[in-house]
PDB file of C-alpha atoms in Angstrom:
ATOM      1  CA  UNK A   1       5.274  11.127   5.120  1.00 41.00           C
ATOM      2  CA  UNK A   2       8.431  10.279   6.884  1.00 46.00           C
ATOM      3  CA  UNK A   3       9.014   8.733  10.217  1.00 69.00           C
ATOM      4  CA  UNK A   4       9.456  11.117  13.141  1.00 89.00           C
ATOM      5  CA  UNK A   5       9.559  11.685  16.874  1.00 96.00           C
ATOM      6  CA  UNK A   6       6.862  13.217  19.800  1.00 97.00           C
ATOM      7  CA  UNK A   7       8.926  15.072  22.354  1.00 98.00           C
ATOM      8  CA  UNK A   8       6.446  14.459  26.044  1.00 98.00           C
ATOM      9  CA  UNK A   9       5.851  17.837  27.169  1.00 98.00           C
ATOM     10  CA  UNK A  10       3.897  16.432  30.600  1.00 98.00           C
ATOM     11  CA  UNK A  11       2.144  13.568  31.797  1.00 98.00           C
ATOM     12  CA  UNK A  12      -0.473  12.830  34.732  1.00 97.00           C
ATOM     13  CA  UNK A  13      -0.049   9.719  37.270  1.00 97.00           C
ATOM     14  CA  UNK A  14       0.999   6.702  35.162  1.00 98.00           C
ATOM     15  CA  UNK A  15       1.669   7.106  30.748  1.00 98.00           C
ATOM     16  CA  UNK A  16       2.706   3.682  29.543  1.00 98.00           C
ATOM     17  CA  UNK A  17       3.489   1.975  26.038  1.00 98.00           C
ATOM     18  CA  UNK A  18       1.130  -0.628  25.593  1.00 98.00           C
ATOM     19  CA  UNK A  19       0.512  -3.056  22.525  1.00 98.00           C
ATOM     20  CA  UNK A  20      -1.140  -6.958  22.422  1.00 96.00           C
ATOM     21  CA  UNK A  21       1.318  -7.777  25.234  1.00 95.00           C
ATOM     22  CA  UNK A  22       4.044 -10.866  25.707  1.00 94.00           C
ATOM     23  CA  UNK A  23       1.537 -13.978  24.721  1.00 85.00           C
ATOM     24  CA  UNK A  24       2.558 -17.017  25.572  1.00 83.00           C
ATOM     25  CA  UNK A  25       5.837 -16.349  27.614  1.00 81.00           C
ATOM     26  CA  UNK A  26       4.066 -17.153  30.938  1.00 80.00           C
ATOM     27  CA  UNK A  27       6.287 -20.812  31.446  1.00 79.00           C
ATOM     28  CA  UNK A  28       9.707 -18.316  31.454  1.00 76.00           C
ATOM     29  CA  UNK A  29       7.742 -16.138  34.318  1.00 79.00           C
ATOM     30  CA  UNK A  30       7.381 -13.235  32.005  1.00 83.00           C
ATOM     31  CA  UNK A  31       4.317 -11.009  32.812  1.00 84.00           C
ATOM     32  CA  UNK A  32       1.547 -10.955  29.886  1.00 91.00           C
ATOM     33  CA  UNK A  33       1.320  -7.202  30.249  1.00 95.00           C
ATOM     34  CA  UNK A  34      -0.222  -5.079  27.199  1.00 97.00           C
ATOM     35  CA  UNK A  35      -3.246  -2.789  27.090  1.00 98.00           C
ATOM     36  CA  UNK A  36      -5.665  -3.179  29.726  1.00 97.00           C
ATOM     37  CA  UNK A  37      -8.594  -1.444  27.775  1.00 97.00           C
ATOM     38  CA  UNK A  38      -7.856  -3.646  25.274  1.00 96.00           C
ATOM     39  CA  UNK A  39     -10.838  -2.750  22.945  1.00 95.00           C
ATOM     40  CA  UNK A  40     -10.039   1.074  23.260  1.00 96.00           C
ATOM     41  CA  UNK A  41      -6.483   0.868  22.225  1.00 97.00           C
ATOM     42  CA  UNK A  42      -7.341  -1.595  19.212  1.00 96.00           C
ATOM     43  CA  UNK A  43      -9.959   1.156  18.430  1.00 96.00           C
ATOM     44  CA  UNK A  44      -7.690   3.833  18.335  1.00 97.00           C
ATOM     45  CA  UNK A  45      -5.111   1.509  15.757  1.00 97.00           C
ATOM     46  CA  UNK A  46      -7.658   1.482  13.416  1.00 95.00           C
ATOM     47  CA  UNK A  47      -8.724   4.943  13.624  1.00 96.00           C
ATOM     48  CA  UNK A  48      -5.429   5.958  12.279  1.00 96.00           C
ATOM     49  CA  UNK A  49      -4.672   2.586  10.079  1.00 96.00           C
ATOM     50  CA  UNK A  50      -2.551   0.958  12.130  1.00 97.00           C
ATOM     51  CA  UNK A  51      -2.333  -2.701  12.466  1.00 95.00           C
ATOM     52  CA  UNK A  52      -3.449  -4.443  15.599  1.00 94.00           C
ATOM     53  CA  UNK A  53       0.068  -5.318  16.794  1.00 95.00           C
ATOM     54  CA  UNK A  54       1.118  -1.420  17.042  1.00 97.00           C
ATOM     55  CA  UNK A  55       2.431   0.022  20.164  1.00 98.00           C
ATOM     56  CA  UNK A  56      -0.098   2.665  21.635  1.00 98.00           C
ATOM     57  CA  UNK A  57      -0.139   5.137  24.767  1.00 98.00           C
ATOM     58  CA  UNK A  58      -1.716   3.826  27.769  1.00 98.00           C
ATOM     59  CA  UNK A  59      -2.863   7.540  30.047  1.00 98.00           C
ATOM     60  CA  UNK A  60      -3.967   6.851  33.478  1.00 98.00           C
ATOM     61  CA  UNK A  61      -6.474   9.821  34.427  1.00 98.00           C
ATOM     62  CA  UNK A  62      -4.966  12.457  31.738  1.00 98.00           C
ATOM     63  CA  UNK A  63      -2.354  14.634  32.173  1.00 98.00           C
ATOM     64  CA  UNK A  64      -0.308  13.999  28.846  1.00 98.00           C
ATOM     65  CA  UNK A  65       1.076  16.464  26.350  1.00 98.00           C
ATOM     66  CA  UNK A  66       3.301  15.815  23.161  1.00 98.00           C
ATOM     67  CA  UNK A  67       4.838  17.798  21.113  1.00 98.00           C
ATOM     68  CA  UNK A  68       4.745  16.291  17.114  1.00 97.00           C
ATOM     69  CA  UNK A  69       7.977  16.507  15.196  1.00 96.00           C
ATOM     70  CA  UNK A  70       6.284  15.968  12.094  1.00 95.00           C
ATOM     71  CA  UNK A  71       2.817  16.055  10.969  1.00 96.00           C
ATOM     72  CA  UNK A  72       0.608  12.782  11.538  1.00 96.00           C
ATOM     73  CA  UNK A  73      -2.620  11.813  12.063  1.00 96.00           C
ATOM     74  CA  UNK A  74      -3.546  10.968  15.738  1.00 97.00           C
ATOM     75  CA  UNK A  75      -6.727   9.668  17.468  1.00 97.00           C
ATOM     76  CA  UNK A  76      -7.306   8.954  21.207  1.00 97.00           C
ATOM     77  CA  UNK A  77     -10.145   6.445  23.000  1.00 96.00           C
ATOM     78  CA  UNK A  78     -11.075   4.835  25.936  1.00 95.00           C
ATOM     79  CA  UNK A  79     -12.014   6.644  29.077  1.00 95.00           C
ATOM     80  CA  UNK A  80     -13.917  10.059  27.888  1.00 94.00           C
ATOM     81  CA  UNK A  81     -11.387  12.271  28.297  1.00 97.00           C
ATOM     82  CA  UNK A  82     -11.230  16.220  26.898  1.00 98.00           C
ATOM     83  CA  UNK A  83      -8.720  16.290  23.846  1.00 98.00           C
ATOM     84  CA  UNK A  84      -6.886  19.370  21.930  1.00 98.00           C
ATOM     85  CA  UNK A  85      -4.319  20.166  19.764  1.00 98.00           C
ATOM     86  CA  UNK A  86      -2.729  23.765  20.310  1.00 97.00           C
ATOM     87  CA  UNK A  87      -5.610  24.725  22.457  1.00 97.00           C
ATOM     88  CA  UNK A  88      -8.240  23.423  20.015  1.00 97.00           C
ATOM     89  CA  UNK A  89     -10.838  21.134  21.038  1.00 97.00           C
ATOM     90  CA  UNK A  90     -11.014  17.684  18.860  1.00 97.00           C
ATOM     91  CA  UNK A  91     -13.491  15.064  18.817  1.00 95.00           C
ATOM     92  CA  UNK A  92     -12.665  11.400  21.042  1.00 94.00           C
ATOM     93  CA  UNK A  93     -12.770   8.470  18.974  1.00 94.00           C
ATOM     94  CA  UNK A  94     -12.003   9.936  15.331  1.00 94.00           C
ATOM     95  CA  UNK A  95      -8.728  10.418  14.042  1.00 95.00           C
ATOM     96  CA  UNK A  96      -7.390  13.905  14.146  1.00 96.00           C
ATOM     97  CA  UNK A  97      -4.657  15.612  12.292  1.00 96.00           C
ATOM     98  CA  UNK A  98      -1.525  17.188  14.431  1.00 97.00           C
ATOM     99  CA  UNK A  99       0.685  19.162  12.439  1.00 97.00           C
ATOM    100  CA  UNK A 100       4.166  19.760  12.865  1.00 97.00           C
ATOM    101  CA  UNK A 101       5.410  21.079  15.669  1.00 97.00           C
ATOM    102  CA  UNK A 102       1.686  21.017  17.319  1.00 98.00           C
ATOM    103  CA  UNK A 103       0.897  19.744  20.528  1.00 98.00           C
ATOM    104  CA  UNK A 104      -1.989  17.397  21.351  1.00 98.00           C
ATOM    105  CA  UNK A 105      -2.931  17.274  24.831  1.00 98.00           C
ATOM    106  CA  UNK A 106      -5.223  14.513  26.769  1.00 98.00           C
ATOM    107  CA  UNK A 107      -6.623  15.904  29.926  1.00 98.00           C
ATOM    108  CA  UNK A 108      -8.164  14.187  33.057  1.00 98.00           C
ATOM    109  CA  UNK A 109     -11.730  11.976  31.914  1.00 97.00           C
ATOM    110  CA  UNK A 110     -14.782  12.606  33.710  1.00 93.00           C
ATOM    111  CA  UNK A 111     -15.505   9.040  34.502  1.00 94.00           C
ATOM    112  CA  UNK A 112     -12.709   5.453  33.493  1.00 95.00           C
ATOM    113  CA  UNK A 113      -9.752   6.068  34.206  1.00 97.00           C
ATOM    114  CA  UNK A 114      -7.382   4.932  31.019  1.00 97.00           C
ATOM    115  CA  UNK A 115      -7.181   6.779  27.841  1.00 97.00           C
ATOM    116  CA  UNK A 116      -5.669   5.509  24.402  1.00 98.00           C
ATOM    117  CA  UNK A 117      -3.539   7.802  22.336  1.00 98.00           C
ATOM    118  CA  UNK A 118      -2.331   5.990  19.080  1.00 98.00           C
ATOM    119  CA  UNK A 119      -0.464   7.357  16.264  1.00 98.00           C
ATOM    120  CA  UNK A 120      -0.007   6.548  12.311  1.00 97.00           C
ATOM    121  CA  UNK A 121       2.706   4.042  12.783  1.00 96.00           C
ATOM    122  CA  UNK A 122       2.733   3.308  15.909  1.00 97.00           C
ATOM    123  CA  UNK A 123       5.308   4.385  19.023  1.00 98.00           C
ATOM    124  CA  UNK A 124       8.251   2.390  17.322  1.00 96.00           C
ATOM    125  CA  UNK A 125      10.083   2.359  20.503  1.00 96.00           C
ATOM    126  CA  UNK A 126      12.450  -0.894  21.066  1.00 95.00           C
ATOM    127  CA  UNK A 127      10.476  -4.088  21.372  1.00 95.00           C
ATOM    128  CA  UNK A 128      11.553  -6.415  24.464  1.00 94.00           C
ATOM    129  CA  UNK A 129      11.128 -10.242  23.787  1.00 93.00           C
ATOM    130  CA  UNK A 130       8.817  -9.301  21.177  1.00 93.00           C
ATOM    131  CA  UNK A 131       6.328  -6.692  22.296  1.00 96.00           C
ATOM    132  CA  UNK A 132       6.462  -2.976  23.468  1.00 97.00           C
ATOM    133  CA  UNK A 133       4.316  -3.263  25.814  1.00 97.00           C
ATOM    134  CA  UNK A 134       5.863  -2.082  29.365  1.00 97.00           C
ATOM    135  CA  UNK A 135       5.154  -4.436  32.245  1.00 95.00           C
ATOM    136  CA  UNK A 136       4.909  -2.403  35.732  1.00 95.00           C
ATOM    137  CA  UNK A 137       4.955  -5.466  37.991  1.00 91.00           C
ATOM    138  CA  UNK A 138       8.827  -6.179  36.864  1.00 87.00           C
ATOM    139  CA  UNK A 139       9.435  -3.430  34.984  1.00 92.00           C
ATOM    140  CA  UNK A 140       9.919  -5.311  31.307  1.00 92.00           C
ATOM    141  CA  UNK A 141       9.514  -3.417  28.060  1.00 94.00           C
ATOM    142  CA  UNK A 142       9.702   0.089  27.712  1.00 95.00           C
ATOM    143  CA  UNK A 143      10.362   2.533  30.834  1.00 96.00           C
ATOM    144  CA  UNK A 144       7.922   4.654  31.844  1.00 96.00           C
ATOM    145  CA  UNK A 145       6.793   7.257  29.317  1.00 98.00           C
ATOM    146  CA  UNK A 146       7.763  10.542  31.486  1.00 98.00           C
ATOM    147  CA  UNK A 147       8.398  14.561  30.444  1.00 98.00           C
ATOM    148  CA  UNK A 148      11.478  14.581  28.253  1.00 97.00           C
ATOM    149  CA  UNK A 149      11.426  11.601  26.545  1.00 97.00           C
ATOM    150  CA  UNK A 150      11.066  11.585  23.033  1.00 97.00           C
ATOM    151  CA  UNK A 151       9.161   8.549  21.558  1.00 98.00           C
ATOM    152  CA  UNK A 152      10.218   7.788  17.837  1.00 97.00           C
ATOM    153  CA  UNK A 153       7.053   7.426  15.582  1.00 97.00           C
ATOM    154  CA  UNK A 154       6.893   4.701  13.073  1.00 96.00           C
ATOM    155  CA  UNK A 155       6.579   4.918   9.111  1.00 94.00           C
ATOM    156  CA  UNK A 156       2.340   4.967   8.608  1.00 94.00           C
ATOM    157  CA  UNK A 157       1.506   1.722   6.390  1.00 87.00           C
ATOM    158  CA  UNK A 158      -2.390   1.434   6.339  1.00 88.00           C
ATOM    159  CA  UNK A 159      -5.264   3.465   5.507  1.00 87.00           C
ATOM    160  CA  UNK A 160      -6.686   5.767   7.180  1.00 87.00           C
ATOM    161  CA  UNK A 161     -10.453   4.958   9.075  1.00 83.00           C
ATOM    162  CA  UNK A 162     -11.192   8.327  10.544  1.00 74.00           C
ATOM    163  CA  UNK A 163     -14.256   6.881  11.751  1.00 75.00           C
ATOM    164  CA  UNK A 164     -14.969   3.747  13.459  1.00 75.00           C
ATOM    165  CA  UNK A 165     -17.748   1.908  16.125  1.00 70.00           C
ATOM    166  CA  UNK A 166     -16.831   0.653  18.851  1.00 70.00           C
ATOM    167  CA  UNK A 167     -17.932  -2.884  19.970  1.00 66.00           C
ATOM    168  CA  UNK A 168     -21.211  -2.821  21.674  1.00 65.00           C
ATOM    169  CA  UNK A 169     -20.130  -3.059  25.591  1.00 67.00           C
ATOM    170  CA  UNK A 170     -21.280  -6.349  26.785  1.00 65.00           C
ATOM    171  CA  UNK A 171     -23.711  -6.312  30.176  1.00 64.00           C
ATOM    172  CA  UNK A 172     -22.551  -4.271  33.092  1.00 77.00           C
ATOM    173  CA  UNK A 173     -21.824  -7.231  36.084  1.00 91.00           C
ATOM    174  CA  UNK A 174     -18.396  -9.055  35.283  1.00 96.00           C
ATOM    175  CA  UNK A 175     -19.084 -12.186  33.291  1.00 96.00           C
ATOM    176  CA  UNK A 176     -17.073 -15.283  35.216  1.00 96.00           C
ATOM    177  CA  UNK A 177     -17.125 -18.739  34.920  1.00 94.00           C
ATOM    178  CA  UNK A 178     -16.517 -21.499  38.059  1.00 91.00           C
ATOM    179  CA  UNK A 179     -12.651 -21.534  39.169  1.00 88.00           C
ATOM    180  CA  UNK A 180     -10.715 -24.693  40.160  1.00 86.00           C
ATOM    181  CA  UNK A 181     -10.796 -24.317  43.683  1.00 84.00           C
ATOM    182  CA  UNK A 182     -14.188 -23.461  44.776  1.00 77.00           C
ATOM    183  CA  UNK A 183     -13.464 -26.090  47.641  1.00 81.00           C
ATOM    184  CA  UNK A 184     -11.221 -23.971  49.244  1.00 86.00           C
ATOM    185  CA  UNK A 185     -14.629 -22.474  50.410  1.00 85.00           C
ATOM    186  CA  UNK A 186     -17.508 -22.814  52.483  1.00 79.00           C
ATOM    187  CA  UNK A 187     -20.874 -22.948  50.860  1.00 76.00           C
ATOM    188  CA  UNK A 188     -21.235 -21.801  47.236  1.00 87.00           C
ATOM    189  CA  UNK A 189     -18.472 -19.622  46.831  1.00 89.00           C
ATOM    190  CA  UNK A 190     -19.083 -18.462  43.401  1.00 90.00           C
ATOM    191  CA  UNK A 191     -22.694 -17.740  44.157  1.00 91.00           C
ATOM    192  CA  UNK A 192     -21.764 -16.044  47.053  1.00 92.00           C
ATOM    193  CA  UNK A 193     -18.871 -13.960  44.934  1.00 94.00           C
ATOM    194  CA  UNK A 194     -22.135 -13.011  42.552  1.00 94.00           C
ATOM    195  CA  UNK A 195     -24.685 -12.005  45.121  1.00 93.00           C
ATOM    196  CA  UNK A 196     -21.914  -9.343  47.135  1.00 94.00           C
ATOM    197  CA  UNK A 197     -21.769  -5.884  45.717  1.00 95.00           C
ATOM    198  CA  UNK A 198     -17.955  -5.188  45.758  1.00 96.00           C
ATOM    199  CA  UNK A 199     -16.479  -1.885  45.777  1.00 97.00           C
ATOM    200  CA  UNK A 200     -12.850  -1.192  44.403  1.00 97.00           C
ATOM    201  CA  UNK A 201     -10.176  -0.645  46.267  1.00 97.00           C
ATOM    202  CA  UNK A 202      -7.695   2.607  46.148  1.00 97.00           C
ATOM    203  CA  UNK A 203      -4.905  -0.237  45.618  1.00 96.00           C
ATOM    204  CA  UNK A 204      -5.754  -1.369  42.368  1.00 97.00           C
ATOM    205  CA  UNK A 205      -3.307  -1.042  39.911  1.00 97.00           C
ATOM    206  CA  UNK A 206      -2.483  -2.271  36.181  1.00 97.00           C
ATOM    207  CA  UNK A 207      -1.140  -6.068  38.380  1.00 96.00           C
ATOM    208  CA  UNK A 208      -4.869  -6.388  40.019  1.00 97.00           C
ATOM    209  CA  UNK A 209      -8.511  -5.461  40.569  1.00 98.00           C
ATOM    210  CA  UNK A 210      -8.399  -5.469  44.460  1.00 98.00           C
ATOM    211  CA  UNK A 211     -11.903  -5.644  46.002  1.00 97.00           C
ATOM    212  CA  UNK A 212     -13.437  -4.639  49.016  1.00 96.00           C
ATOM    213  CA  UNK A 213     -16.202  -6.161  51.225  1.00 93.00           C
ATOM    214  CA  UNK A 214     -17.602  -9.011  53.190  1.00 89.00           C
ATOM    215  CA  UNK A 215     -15.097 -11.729  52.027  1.00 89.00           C
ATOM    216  CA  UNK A 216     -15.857 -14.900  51.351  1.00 91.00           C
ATOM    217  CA  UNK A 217     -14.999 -17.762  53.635  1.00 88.00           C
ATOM    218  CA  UNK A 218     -12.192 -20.052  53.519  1.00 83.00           C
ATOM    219  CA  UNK A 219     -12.938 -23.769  54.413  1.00 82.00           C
ATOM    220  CA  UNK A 220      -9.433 -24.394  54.463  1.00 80.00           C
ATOM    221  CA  UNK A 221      -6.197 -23.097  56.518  1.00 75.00           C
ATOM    222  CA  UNK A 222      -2.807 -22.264  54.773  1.00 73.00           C
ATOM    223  CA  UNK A 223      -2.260 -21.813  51.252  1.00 76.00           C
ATOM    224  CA  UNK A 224      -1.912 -23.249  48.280  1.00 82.00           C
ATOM    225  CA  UNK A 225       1.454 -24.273  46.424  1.00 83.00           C
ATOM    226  CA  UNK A 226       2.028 -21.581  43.613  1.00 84.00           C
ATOM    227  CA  UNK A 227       0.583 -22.842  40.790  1.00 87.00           C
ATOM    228  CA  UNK A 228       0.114 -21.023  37.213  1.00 87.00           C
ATOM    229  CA  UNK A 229      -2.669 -17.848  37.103  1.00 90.00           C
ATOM    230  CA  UNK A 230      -4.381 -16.799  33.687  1.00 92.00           C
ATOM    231  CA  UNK A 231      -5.405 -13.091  32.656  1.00 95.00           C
ATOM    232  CA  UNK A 232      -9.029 -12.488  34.819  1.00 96.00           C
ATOM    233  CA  UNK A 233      -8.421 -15.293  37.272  1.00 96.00           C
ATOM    234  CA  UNK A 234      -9.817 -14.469  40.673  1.00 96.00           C
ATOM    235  CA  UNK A 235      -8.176 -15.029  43.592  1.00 94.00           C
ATOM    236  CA  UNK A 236      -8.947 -14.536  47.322  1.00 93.00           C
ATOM    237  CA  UNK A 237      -6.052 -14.325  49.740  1.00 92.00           C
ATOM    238  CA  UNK A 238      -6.683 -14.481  53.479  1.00 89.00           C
ATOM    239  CA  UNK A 239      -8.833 -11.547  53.938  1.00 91.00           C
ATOM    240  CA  UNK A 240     -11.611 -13.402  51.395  1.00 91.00           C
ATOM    241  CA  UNK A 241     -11.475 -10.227  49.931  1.00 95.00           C
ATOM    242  CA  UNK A 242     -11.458 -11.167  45.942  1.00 96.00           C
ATOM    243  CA  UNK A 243      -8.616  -9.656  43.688  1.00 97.00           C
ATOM    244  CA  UNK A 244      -9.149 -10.078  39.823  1.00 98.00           C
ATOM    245  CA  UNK A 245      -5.901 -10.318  37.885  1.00 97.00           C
ATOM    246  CA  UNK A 246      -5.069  -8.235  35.144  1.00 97.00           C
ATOM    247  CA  UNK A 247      -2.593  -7.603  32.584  1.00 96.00           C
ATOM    248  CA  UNK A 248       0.528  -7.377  34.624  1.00 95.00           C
ATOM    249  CA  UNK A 249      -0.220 -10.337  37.127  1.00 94.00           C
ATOM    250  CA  UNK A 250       2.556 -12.751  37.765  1.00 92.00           C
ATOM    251  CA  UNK A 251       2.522 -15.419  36.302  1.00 90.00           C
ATOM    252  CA  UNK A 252       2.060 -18.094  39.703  1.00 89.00           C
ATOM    253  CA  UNK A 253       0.617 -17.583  42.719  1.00 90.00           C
ATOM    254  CA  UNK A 254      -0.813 -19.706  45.808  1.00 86.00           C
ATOM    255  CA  UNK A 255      -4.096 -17.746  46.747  1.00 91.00           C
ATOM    256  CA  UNK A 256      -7.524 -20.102  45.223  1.00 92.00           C
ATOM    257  CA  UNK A 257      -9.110 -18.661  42.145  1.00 93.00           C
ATOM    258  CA  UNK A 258     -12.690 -18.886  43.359  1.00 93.00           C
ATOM    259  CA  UNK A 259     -13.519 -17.984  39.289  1.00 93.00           C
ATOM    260  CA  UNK A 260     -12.231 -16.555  35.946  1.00 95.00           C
ATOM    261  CA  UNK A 261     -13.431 -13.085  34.774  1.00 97.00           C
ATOM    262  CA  UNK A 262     -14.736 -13.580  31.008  1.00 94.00           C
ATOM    263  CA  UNK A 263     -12.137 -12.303  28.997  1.00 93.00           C
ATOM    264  CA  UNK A 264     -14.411  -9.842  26.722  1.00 92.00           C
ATOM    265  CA  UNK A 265     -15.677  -8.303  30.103  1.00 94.00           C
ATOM    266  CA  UNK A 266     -12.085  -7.075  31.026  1.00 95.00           C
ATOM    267  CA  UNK A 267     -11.984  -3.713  29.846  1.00 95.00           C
ATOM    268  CA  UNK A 268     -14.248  -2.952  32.253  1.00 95.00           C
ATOM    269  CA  UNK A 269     -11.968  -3.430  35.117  1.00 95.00           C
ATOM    270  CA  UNK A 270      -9.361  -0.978  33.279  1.00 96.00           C
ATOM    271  CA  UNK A 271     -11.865   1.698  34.013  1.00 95.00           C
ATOM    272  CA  UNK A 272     -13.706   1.704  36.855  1.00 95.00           C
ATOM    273  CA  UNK A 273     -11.922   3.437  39.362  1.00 96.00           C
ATOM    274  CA  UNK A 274     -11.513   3.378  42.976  1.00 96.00           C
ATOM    275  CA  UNK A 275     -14.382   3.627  45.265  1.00 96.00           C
ATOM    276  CA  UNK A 276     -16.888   2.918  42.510  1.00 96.00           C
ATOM    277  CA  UNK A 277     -19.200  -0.672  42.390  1.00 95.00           C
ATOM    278  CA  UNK A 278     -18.436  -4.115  41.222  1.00 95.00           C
ATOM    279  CA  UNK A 279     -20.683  -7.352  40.834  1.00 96.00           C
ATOM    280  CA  UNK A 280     -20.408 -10.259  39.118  1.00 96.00           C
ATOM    281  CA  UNK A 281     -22.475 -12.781  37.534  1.00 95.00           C
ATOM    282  CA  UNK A 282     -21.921 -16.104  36.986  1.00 93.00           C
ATOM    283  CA  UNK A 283     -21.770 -18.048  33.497  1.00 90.00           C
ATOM    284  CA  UNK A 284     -21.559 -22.695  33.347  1.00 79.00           C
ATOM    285  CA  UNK A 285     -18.623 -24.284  33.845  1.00 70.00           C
ATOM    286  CA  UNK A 286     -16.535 -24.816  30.385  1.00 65.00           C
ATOM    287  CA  UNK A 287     -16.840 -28.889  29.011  1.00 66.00           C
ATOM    288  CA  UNK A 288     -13.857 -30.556  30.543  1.00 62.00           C
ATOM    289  CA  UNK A 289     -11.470 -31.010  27.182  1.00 61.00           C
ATOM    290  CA  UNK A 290     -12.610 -33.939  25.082  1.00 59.00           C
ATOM    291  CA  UNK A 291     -15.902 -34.193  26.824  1.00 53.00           C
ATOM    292  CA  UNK A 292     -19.156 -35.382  25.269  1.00 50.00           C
ATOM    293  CA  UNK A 293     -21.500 -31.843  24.654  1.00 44.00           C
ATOM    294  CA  UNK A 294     -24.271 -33.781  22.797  1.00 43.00           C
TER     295      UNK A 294
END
């Protein structure tokens, strides 16, 4: 099978290309960026034997359609979204042959919001500092994916798992352990954080999880001096209102992270969508490095 090319027929709100992300280029005040679902789209690579470094399709609530040049096997995850190729129903979560010339369509998902369309070879589109994954907050990586574009398809190298399992989820509340300024508070912040049901805001976006509520209460005036933010850190800006960082975050900011979001529990914020519930629930504080743990 030779290389080849999907011509983009349509696409809904937001289609992305999304690997692993930019690891580790935070100190140059490069976004992380990558998948947010990250779970899904590493499904989907090994649905169609791809390794976990290839570049995937990141739909926000459906609306894609491709057109294959060549024949390859596909296979889409994530949110539960209806899936055909030239008007044919196929299965979510199992990889799925597209012939030449056919076109595979991903329509809207009845609940998430972010569906995963990978390809044997991965979208072998032109890496930027290393990854393919496009960053929306600056606009790094690969443009948007929009109708006309034609994404080049790379050579398929490992074998084919046309079925897989997907990791069991972990519990439904938001995992997060104690931030570094829980004394920008009044009270117990973080149990306070835990005990509020939070709904999500229409705002939210691929940079942040932006909550709504009764915010929690600054002890302090003013803000802090930008200092660095990690993937899941949660921050609360003036309105106490808490916003959990995602993939496309910048890299500093001066708002206090009242906590850190578990990083195996951040899929979930990829797809719950606006208007829908949010709690938390609180795990220890990490050892300080080098401390005794007996």
């Amino acid at each position: 099978m030779t290389s080849t090319t999907w011509q983009v027929l349509e696409t809904g709100p937001l289609v992305t290309v999304q690997d692993r992300g930019r690891i580790g280029l935070a100190h140059l005040g490069v976004p992380r960026a990558g998948a947010l679902d990250g779970p899904a789209a590493a499904l989907a690579n090994r649905l169609v034997g791809n390794g976990p470094d290839a570049a995937v399709l990141e739909v926000l609530l459906g609306g894609l359609a491709v057109r294959a040049g060549g024949g390859c096997w596909v296979a889409v995850t994530g949110a539960p979204a209806p899936v055909s190729v030239d008007g044919s129903a196929r299965a979510l979560s199992r990889a799925e042959w597209l012939p030449a010339g056919g076109v595979l369509r991903v329509g809207a998902p009845a609940a998430g919001l972010r569906s995963y369309v990978a390809v044997a070879g991965g979208f072998a589109v032109e890496p930027v500092l290393g990854s393919r994954a496009t960053d929306t907050l600056a606009w790094v990586g690969p443009p948007r994916v929009e109708p006309g574009v034609e994404l080049p398809v790379g050579e398929p190298t490992g074998e084919l798992r046309p079925l897989d399992t997907p990791p069991s989820p972990p519990p439904g509340a938001l995992r997060v352990v104690p931030g570094p300024r829980d004394d920008w508070f009044t009270g117990d912040a973080l149990d306070e954080l835990c005990r509020t049901t939070w709904t999500v805001g229409a705002d939210s976006d691929r940079i942040g999880l932006r909550l709504e509520g009764v915010g929690l209460r600054r002890a302090r005036d003013g803000e802090l001096a930008s200092e660095g933010m990690v993937l899941g850190a949660v921050q609360v800006p003036p309105s106490g209102r808490p916003v959990v960082l995602l993939a496309d975050h910048p890299p500093t900011g001066g708002y206090p992270v009242v906590g850190v979001v578990d990083e195996a529990d951040l899929w979930r914020c990829a797809q719950v969508r606006p208007g829908e519930e949010v709690r938390f629930t609180a795990l220890p504080r990490p050892p300080a490095p080098g401390a005794a743990t007996g």
